[in-house]
PDB file of C-alpha atoms in Angstrom:
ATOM      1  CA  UNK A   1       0.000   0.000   0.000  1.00 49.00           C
ATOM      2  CA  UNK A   2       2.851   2.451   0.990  1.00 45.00           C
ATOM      3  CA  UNK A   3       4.618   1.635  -2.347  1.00 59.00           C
ATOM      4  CA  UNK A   4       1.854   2.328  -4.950  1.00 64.00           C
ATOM      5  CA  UNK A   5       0.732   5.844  -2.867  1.00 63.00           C
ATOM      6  CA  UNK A   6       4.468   6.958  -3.576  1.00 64.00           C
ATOM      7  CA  UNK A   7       4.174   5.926  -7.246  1.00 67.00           C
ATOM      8  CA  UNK A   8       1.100   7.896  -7.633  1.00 63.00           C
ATOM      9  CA  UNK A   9       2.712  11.070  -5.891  1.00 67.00           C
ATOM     10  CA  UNK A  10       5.739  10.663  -7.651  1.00 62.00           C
ATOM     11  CA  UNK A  11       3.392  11.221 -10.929  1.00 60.00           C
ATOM     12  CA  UNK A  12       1.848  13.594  -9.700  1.00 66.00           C
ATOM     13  CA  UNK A  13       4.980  15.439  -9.208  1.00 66.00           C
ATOM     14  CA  UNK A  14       6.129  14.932 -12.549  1.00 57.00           C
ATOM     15  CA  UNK A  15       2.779  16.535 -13.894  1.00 67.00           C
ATOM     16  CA  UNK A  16       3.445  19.744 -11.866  1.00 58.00           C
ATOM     17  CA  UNK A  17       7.252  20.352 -13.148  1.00 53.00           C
ATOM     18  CA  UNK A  18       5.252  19.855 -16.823  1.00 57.00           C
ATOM     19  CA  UNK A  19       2.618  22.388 -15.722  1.00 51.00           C
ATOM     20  CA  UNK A  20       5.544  25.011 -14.459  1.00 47.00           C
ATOM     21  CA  UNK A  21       7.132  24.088 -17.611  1.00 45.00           C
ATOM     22  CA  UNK A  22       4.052  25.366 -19.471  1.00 50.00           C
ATOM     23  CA  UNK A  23       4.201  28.548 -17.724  1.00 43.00           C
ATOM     24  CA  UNK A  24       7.410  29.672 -18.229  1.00 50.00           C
ATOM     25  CA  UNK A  25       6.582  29.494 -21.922  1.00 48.00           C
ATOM     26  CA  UNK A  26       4.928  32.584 -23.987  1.00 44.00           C
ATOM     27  CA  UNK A  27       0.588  32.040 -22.988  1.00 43.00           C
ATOM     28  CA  UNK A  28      -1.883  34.181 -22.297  1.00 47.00           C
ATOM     29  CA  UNK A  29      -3.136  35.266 -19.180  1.00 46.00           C
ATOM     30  CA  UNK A  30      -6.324  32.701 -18.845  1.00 46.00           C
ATOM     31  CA  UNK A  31      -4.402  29.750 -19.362  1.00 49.00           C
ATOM     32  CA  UNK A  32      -1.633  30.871 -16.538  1.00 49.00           C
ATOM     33  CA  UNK A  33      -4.466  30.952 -14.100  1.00 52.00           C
ATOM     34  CA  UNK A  34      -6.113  27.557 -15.212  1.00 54.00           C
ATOM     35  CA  UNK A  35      -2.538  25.937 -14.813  1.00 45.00           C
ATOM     36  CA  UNK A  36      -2.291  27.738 -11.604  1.00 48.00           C
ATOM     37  CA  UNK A  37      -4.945  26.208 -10.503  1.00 55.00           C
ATOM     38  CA  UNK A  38      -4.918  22.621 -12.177  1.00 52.00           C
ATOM     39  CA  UNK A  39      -1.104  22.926  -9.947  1.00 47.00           C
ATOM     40  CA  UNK A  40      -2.894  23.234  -6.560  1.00 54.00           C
ATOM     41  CA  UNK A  41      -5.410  20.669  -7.267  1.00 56.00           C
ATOM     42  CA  UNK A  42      -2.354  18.404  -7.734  1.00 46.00           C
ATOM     43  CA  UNK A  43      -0.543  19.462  -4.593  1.00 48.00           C
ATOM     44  CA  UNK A  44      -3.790  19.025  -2.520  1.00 57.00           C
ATOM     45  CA  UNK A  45      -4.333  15.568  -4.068  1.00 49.00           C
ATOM     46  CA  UNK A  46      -0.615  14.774  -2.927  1.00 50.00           C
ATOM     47  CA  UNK A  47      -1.571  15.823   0.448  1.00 54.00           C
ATOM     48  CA  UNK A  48      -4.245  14.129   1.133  1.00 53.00           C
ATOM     49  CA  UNK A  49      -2.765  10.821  -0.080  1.00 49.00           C
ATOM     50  CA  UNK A  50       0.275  11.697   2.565  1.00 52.00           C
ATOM     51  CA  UNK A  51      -2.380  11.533   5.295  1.00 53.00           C
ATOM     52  CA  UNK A  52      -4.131   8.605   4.536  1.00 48.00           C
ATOM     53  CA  UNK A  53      -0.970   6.566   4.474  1.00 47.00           C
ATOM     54  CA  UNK A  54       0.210   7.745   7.450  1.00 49.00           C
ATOM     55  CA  UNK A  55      -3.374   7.257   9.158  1.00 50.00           C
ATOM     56  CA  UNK A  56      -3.305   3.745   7.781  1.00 48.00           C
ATOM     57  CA  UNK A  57       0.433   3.310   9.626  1.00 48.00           C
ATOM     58  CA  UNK A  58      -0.588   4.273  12.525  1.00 51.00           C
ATOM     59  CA  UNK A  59      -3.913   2.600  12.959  1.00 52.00           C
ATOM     60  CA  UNK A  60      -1.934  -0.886  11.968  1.00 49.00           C
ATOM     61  CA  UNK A  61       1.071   0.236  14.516  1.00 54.00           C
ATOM     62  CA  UNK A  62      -1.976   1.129  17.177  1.00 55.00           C
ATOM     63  CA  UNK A  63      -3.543  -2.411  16.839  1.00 54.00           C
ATOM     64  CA  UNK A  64       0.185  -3.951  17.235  1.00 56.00           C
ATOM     65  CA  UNK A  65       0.508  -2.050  20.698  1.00 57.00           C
ATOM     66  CA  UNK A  66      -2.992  -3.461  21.618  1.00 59.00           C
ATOM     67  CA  UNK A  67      -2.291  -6.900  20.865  1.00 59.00           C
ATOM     68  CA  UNK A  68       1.151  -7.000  22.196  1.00 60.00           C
ATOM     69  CA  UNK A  69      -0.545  -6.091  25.404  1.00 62.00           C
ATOM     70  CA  UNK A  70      -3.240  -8.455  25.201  1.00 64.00           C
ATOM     71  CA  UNK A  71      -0.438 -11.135  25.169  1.00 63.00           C
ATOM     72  CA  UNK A  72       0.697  -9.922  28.052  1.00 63.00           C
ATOM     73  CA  UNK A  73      -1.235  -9.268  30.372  1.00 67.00           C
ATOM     74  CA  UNK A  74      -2.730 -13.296  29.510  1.00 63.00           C
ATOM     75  CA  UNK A  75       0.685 -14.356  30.420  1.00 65.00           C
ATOM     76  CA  UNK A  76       1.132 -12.811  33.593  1.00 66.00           C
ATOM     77  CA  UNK A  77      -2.402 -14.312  34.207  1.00 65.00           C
ATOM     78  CA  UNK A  78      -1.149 -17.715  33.394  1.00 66.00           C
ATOM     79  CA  UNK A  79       1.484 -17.285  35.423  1.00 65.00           C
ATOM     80  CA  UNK A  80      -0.188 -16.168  38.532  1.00 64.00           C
ATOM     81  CA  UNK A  81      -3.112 -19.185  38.138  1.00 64.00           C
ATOM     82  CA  UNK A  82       0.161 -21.707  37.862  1.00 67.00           C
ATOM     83  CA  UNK A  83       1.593 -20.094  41.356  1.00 61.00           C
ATOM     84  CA  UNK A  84      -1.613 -20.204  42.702  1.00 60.00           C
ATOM     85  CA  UNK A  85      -2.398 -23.721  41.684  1.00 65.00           C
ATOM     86  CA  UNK A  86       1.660 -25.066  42.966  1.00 63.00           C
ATOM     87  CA  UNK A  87       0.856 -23.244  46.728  1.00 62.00           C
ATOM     88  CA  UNK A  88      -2.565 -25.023  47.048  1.00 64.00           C
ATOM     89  CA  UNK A  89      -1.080 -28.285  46.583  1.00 70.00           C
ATOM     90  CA  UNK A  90       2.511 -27.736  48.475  1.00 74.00           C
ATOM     91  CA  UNK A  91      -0.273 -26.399  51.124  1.00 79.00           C
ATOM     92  CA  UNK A  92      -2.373 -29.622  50.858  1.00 90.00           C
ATOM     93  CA  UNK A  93       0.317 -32.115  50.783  1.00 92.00           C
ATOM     94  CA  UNK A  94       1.862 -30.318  54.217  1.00 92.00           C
ATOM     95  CA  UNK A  95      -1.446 -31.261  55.589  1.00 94.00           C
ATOM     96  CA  UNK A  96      -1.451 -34.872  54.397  1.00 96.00           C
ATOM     97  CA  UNK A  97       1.894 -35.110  55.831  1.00 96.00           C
ATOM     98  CA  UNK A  98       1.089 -33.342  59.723  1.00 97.00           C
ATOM     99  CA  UNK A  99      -2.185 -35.948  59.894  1.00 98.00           C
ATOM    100  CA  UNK A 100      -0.587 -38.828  59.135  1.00 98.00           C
ATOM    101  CA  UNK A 101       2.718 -38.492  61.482  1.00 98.00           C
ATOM    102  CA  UNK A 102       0.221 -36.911  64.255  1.00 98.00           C
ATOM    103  CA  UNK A 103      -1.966 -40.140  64.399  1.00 98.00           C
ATOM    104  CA  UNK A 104       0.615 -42.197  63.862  1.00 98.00           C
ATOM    105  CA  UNK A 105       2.524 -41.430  66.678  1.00 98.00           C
ATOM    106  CA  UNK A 106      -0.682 -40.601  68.679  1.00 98.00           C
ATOM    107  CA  UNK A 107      -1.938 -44.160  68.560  1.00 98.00           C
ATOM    108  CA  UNK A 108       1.573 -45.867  68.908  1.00 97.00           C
ATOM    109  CA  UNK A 109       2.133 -44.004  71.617  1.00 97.00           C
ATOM    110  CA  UNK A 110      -1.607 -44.742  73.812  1.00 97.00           C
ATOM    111  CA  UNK A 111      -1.643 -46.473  77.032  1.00 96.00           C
ATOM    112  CA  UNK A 112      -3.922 -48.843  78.045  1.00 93.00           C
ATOM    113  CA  UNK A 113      -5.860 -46.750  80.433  1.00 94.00           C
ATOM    114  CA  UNK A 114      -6.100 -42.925  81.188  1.00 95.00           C
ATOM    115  CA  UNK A 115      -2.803 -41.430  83.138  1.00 94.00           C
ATOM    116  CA  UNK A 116      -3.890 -37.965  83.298  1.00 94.00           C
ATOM    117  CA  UNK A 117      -1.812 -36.458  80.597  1.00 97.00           C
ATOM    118  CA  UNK A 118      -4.363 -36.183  77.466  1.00 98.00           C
ATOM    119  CA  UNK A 119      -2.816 -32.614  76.422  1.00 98.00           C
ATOM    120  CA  UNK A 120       0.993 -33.863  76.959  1.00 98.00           C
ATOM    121  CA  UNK A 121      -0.032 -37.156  74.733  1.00 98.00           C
ATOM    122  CA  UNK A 122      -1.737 -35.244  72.297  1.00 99.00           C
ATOM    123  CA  UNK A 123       0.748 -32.343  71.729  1.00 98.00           C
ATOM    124  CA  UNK A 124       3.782 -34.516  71.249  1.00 98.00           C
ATOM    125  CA  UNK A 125       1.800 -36.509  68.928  1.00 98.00           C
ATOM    126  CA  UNK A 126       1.465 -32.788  67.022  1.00 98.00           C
ATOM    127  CA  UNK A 127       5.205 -31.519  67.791  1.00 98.00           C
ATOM    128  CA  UNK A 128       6.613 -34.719  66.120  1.00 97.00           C
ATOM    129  CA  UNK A 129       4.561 -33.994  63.207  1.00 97.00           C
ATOM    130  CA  UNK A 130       5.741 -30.253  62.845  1.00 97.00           C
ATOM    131  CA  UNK A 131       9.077 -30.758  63.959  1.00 95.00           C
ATOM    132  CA  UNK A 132       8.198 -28.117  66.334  1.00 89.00           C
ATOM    133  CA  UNK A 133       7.560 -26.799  70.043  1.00 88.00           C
ATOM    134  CA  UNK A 134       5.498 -23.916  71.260  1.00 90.00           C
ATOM    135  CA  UNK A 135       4.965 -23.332  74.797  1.00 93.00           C
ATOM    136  CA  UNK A 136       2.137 -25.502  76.026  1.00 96.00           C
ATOM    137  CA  UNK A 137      -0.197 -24.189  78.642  1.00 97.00           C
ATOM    138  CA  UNK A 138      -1.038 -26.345  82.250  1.00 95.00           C
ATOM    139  CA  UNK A 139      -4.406 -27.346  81.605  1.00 98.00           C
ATOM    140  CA  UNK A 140      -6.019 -29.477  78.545  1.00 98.00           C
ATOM    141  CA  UNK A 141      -9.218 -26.556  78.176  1.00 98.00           C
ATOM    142  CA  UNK A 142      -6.879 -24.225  77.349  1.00 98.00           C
ATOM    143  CA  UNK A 143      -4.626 -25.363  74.532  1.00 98.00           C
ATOM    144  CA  UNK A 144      -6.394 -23.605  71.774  1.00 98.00           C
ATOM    145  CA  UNK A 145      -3.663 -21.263  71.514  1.00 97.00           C
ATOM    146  CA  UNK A 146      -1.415 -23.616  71.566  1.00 98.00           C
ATOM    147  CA  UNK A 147      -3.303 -25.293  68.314  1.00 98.00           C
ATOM    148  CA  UNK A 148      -3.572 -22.647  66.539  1.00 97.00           C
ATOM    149  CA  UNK A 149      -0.194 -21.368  67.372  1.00 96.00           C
ATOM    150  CA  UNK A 150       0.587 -24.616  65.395  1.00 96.00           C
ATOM    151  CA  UNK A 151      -1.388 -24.084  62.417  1.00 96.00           C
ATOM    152  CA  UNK A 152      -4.698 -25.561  63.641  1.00 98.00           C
ATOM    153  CA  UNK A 153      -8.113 -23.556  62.987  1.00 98.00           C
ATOM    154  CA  UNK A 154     -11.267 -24.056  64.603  1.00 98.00           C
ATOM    155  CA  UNK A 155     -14.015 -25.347  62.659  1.00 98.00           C
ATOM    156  CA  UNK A 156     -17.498 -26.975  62.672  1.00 97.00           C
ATOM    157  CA  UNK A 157     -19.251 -29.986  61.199  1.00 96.00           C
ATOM    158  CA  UNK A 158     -18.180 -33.602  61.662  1.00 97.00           C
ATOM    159  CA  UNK A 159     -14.670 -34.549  63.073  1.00 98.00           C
ATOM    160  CA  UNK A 160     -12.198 -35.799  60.209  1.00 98.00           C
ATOM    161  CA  UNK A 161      -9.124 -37.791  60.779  1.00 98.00           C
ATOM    162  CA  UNK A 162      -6.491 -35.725  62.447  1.00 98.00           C
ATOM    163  CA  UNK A 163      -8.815 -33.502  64.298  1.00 99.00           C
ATOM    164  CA  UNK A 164      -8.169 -32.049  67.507  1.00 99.00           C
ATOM    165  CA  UNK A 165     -11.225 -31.837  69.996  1.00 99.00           C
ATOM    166  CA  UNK A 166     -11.069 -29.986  73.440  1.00 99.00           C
ATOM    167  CA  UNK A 167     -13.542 -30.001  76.059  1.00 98.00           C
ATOM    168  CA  UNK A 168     -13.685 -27.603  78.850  1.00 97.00           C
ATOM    169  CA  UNK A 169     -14.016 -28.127  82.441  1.00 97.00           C
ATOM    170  CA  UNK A 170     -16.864 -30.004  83.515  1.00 97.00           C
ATOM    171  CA  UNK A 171     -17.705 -31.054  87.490  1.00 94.00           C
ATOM    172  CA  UNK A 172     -15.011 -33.533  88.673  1.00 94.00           C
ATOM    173  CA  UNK A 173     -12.276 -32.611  85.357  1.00 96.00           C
ATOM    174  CA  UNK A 174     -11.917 -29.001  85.628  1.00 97.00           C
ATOM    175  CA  UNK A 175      -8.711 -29.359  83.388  1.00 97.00           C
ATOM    176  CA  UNK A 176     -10.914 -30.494  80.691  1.00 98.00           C
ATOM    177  CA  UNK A 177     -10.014 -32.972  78.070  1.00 98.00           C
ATOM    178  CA  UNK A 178      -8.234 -32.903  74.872  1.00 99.00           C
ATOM    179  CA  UNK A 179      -8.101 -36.061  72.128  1.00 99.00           C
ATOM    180  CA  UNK A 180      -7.000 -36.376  68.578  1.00 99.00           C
ATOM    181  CA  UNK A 181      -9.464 -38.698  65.935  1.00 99.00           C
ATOM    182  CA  UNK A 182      -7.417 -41.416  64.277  1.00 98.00           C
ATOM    183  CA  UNK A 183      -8.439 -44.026  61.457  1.00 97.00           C
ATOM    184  CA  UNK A 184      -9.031 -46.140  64.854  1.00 96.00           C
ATOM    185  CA  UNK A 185     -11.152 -44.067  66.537  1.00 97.00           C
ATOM    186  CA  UNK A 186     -10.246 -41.033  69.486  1.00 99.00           C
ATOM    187  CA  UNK A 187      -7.495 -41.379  71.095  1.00 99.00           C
ATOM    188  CA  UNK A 188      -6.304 -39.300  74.124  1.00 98.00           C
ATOM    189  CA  UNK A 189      -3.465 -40.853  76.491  1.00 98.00           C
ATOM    190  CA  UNK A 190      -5.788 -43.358  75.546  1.00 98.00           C
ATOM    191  CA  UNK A 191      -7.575 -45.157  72.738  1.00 97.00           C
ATOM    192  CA  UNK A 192     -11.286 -44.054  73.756  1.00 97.00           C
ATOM    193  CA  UNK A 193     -14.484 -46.074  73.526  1.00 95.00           C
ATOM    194  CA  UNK A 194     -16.166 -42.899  71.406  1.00 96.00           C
ATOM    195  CA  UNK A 195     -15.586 -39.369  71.748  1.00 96.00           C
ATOM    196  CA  UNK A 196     -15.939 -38.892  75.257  1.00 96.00           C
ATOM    197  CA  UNK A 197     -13.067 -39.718  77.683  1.00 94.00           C
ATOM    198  CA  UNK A 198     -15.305 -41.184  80.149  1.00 94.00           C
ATOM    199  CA  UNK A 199     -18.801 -41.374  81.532  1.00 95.00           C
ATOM    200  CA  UNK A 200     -18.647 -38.029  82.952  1.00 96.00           C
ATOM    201  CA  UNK A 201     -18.162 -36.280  79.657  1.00 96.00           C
ATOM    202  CA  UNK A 202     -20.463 -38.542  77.934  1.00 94.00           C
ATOM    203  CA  UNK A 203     -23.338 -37.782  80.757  1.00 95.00           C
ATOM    204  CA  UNK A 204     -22.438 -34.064  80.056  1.00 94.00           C
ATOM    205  CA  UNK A 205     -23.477 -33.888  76.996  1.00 89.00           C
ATOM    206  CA  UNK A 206     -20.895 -30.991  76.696  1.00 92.00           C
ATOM    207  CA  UNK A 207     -19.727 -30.641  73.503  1.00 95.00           C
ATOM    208  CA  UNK A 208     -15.920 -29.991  71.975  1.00 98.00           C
ATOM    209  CA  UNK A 209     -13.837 -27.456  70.240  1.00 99.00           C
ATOM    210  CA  UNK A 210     -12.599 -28.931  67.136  1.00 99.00           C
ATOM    211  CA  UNK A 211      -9.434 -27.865  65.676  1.00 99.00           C
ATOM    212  CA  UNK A 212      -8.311 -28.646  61.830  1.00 98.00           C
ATOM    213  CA  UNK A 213      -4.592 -28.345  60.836  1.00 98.00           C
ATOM    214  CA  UNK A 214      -4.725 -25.749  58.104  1.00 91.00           C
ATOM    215  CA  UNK A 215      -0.917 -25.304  57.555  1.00 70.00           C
TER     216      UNK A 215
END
């Protein structure tokens, strides 16, 4: 397109040195003035043929810019979706990992009766898992900071394997209680009957914090 507009101006130019051509030579008035003007319809021509290939130039440059960015702006949303995608499932597999070491070692680790150290039992069970240790508090009731400090959240709806349940104080336990559910059932210091420690709990009717690991 930009070759044949310069072909066409290039004529055009060669018509105009004709035209001045003519008027140097002897004419009459008249036909000076009807060169004249024949000259400036060529020049305007010229011009306007100047502006529409530069308008078509920048209108194909404009839609280059545009689709460039398109491009772009998909890749760094491709990019962002794959990041997203890789933390979810580092995130999930972490989680995998802490519930199977925690009731692993939880249940390995029961005793055949209750010794009064639910929390202790429980916690190590979680600290083995994490390769960590937080401060722990005294009492079993209280060790939902302690959870959480470890990556647990509290949530609602039916216990899943690797749970974390607390009770709070109730007549005759005011430490409370706190148990971990394994693929063999809840197990405190203890493997449990069901989900309460004891009759007392069970008569209570009181029901349990339950903690999630969360990462």
């Amino acid at each position: 397109m930009l070759s044949t507009t310069r072909l066409v101006i290039a004529c055009l130019l060669v018509m105009a040195c004709i035209l001045v051509v003519s008027i140097s030579s002897s004419c009459h008035a008249a036909q000076r003035d009807d060169i004249f003007d024949s000259l400036s319809d060529f020049i305007s021509l010229s011009d306007t043929m100047k502006g529409t290939s530069s308008g078509s130039s920048g209108s194909s440059s404009g839609s280059s810019k545009s689709s460039t960015s398109s491009s772009s702006k998909s890749t760094t949303s491709s990019t962002k979706t794959r990041s997203m995608t890789t933390t979810a499932a580092t995130a999930t597999k972490k989680a995998q990992d802490v519930i199977a070491a925690s009731t692993k070692h939880v249940q390995s680790n029961a005793k055949k009766a209750s010794t009064g150290y639910c929390a202790r039992h429980v916690a190590n069970a979680i600290d083995h898992a994490l390769g960590t240790k937080h401060a722990r508090p005294v009492s079993a009731k209280d060790f939902g900071s302690y959870l959480q400090a470890n990556g647990y959240k509290a949530v609602t709806g039916p216990h899943q394997v690797g749970d974390v349940q607390v009770y709070g104080a109730i007549k005759g336990h005011p430490n409370g209680h706190m148990q971990m559910k394994t693929q063999n059932g809840y197990i405190s210091d203890f493997k449990q009957r069901d989900q309460y420690a004891g009759k007392a709990y069970r008569e209570s009717g009181v029901q349990p914090t339950n903690y999630r690991f969360g990462g």
